[in-house]
Short mmCIF file of C-alpha atoms in Angstrom, two decimals:
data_model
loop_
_atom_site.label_atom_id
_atom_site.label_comp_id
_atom_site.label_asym_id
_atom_site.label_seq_id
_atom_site.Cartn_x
_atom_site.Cartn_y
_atom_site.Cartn_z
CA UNK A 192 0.00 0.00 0.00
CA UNK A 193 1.18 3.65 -0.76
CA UNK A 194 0.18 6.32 2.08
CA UNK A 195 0.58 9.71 0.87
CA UNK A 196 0.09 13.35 3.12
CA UNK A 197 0.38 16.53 1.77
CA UNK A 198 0.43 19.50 4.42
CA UNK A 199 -0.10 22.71 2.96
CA UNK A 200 0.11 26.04 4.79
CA UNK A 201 -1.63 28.78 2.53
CA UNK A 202 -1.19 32.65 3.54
CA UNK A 203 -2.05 35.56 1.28
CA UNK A 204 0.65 38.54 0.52
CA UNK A 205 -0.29 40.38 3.36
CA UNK A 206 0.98 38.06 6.61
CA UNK A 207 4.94 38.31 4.68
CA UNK A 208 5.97 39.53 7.57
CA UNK A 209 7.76 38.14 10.94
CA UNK A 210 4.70 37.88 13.15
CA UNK A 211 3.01 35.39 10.22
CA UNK A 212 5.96 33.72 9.68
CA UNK A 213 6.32 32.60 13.45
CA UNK A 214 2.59 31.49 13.07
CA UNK A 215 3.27 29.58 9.98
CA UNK A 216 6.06 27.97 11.67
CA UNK A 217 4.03 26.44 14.49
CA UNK A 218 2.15 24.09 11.98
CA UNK A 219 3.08 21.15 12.06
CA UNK A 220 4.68 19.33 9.53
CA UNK A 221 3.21 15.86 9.82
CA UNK A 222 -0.68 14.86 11.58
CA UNK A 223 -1.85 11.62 12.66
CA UNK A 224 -3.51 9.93 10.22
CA UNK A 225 -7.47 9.26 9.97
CA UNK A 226 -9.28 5.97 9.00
CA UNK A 227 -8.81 5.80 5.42
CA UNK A 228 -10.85 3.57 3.16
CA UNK A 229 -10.20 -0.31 3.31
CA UNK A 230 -8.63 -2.31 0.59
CA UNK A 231 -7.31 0.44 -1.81
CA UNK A 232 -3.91 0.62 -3.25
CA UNK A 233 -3.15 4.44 -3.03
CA UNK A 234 -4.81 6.27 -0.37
CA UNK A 235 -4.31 10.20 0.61
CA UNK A 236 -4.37 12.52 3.49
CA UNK A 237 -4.55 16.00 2.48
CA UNK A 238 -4.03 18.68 5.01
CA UNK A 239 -4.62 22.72 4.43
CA UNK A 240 -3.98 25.06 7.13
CA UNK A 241 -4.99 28.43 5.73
CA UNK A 242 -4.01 31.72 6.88
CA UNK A 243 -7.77 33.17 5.99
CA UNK A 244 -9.11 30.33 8.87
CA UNK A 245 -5.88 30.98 11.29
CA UNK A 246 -4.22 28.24 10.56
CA UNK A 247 -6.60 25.71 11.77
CA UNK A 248 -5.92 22.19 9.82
CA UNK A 249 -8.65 21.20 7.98
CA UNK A 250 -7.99 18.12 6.00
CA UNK A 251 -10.06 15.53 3.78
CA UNK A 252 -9.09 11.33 2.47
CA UNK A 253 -8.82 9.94 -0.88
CA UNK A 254 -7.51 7.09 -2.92
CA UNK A 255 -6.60 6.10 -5.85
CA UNK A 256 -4.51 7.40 -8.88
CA UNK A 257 -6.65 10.68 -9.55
CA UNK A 258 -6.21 11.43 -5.75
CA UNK A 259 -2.45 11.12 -5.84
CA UNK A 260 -2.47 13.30 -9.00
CA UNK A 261 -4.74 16.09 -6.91
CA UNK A 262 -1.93 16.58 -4.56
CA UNK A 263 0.80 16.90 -7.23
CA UNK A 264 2.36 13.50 -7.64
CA UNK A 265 2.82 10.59 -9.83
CA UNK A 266 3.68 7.11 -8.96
CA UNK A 267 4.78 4.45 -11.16
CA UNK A 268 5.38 0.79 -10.00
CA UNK A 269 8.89 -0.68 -11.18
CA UNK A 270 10.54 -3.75 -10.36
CA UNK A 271 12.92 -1.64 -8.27
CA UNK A 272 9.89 -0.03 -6.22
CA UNK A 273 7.62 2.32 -6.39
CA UNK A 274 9.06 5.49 -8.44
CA UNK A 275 7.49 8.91 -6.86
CA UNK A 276 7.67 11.85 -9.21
CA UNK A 277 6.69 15.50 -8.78
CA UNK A 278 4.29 16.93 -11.44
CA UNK A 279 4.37 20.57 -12.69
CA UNK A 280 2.69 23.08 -10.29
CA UNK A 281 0.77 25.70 -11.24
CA UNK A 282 2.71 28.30 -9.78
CA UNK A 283 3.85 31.16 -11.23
CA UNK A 284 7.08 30.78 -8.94
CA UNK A 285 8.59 28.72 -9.32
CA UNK A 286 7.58 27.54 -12.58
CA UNK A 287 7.88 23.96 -12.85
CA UNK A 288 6.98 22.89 -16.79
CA UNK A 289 8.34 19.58 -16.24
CA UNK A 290 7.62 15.97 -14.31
CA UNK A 291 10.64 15.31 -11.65
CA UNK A 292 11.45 12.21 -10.49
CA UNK A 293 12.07 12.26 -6.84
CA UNK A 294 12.76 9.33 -5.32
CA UNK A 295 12.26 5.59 -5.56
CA UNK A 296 10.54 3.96 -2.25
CA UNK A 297 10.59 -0.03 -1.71
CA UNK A 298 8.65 -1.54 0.66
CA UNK A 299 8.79 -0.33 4.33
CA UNK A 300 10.19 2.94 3.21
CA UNK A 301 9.07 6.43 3.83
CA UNK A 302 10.14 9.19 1.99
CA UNK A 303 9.48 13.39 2.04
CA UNK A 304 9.35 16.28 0.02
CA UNK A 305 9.35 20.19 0.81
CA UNK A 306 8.51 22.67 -1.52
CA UNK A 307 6.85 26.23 -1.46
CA UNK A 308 5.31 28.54 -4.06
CA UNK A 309 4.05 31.42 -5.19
CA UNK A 310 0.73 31.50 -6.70
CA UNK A 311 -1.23 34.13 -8.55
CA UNK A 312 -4.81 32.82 -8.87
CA UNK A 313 -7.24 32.94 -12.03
CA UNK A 314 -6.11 35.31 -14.81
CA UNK A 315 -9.57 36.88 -14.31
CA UNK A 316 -8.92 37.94 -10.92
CA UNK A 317 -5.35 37.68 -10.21
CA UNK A 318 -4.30 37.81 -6.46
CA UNK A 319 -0.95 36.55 -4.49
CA UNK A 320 -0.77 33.54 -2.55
CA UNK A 321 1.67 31.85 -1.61
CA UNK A 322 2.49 27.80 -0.01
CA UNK A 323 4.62 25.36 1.79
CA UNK A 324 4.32 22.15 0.96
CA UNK A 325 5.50 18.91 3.10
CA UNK A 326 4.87 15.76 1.44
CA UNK A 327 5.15 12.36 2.97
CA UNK A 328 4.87 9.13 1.10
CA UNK A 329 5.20 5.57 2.39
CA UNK A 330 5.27 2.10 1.00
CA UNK A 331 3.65 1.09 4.12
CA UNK A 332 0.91 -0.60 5.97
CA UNK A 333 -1.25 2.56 7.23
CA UNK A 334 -1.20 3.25 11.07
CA UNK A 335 -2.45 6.77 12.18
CA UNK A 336 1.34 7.48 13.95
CA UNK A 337 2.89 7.16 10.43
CA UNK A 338 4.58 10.01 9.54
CA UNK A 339 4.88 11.42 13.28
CA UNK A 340 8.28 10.43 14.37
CA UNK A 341 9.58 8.59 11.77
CA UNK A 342 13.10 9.38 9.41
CA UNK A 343 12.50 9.75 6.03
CA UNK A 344 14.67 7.35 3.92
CA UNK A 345 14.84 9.87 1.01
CA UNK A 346 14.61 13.49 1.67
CA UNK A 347 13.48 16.09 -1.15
CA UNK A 348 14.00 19.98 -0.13
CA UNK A 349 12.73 22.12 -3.13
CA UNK A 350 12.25 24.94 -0.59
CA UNK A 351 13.24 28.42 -2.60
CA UNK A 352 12.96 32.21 -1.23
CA UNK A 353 10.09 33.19 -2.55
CA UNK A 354 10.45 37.15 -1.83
CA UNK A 355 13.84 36.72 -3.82
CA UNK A 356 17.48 35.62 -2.90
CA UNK A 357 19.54 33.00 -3.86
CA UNK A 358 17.37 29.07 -3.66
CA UNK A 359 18.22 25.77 -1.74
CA UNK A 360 17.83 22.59 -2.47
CA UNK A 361 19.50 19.58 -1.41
CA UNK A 362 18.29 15.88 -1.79
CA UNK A 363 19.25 13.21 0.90
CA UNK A 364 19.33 9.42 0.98
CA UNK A 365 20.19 7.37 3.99
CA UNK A 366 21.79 4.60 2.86
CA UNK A 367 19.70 1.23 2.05
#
């Protein structure tokens, strides 16, 4: 089984500053998870604390391929493992065009991914937004303590400033 959850923390232009960044930084990265739906395959955990609703988590389950897709993956089973790539965000910083293969998870393995972005909204009505992103995907058994105090055996940071300055990312594997 492949356990995916996505933790998003939304805020709009306005809470840039030092005070909303403390805030932001007090959400946590992973949550227990809830009962999710017997005998699927692919099952997700999507969690959205939004500045607009103080930061409260509000979060909703589903499974399957399209559900994996809604939080910005793709997964593709190989007789190495199961192959975890990033799709192209929507963002208008930064704009990723292109798939990206993150890592490649065998059984028993957890892996993570961190990214943030800058978003503009509908052409129509155009307004900033911005998010951080932590992603955690097992090739594990569910159990609601999942990603709560475990090591990820591949690490993806795609964390960049988004108010401008030079980016980081780094990519870390603990050994097999």
């Amino acid at each position: 089984m492949l356990v995916v959850q996505r933790v998003r923390v939304r805020w709009g232009a306005h809470a840039r500053g030092a005070t909303h960044a403390v805030r932001r930084r007090s959400v946590a990265e992973a949550y227990e998870l809830p009962p999710l739906p017997a005998g699927e395959t692919l099952v997700v955990h999507d969690v959205l604390a939004d500045e607009a609703d103080g930061y409260r988590p509000a979060s909703s389950v589903g499974s399957g391929v399209q559900a994996v897709r809604a939080v910005g993956l793709r997964v593709d089973l190989t007789a190495d493992g199961v192959v975890i790539k990033r799709l192209p965000a929507g963002a208008a910083y930064p704009a990723w065009r292109t798939s990206y293969r993150m890592f490649t998870l065998r059984p028993g393995q957890y892996g993570r991914f961190r990214a943030n972005f800058r978003f503009t909204g509908c052409a129509c009505s155009a307004r900033w937004y911005y998010e951080a992103w932590t992603v955690h995907v097992a090739s594990a058994s569910p159990r609601p303590d999942l990603f709560l105090s475990a090591v990820a055996d591949r690490d993806v940071d795609q964390r960049v400033h988004l108010y401008g300055g030079p980016a980081r990312r780094t990519a870390r594997q603990r050994p097999a």
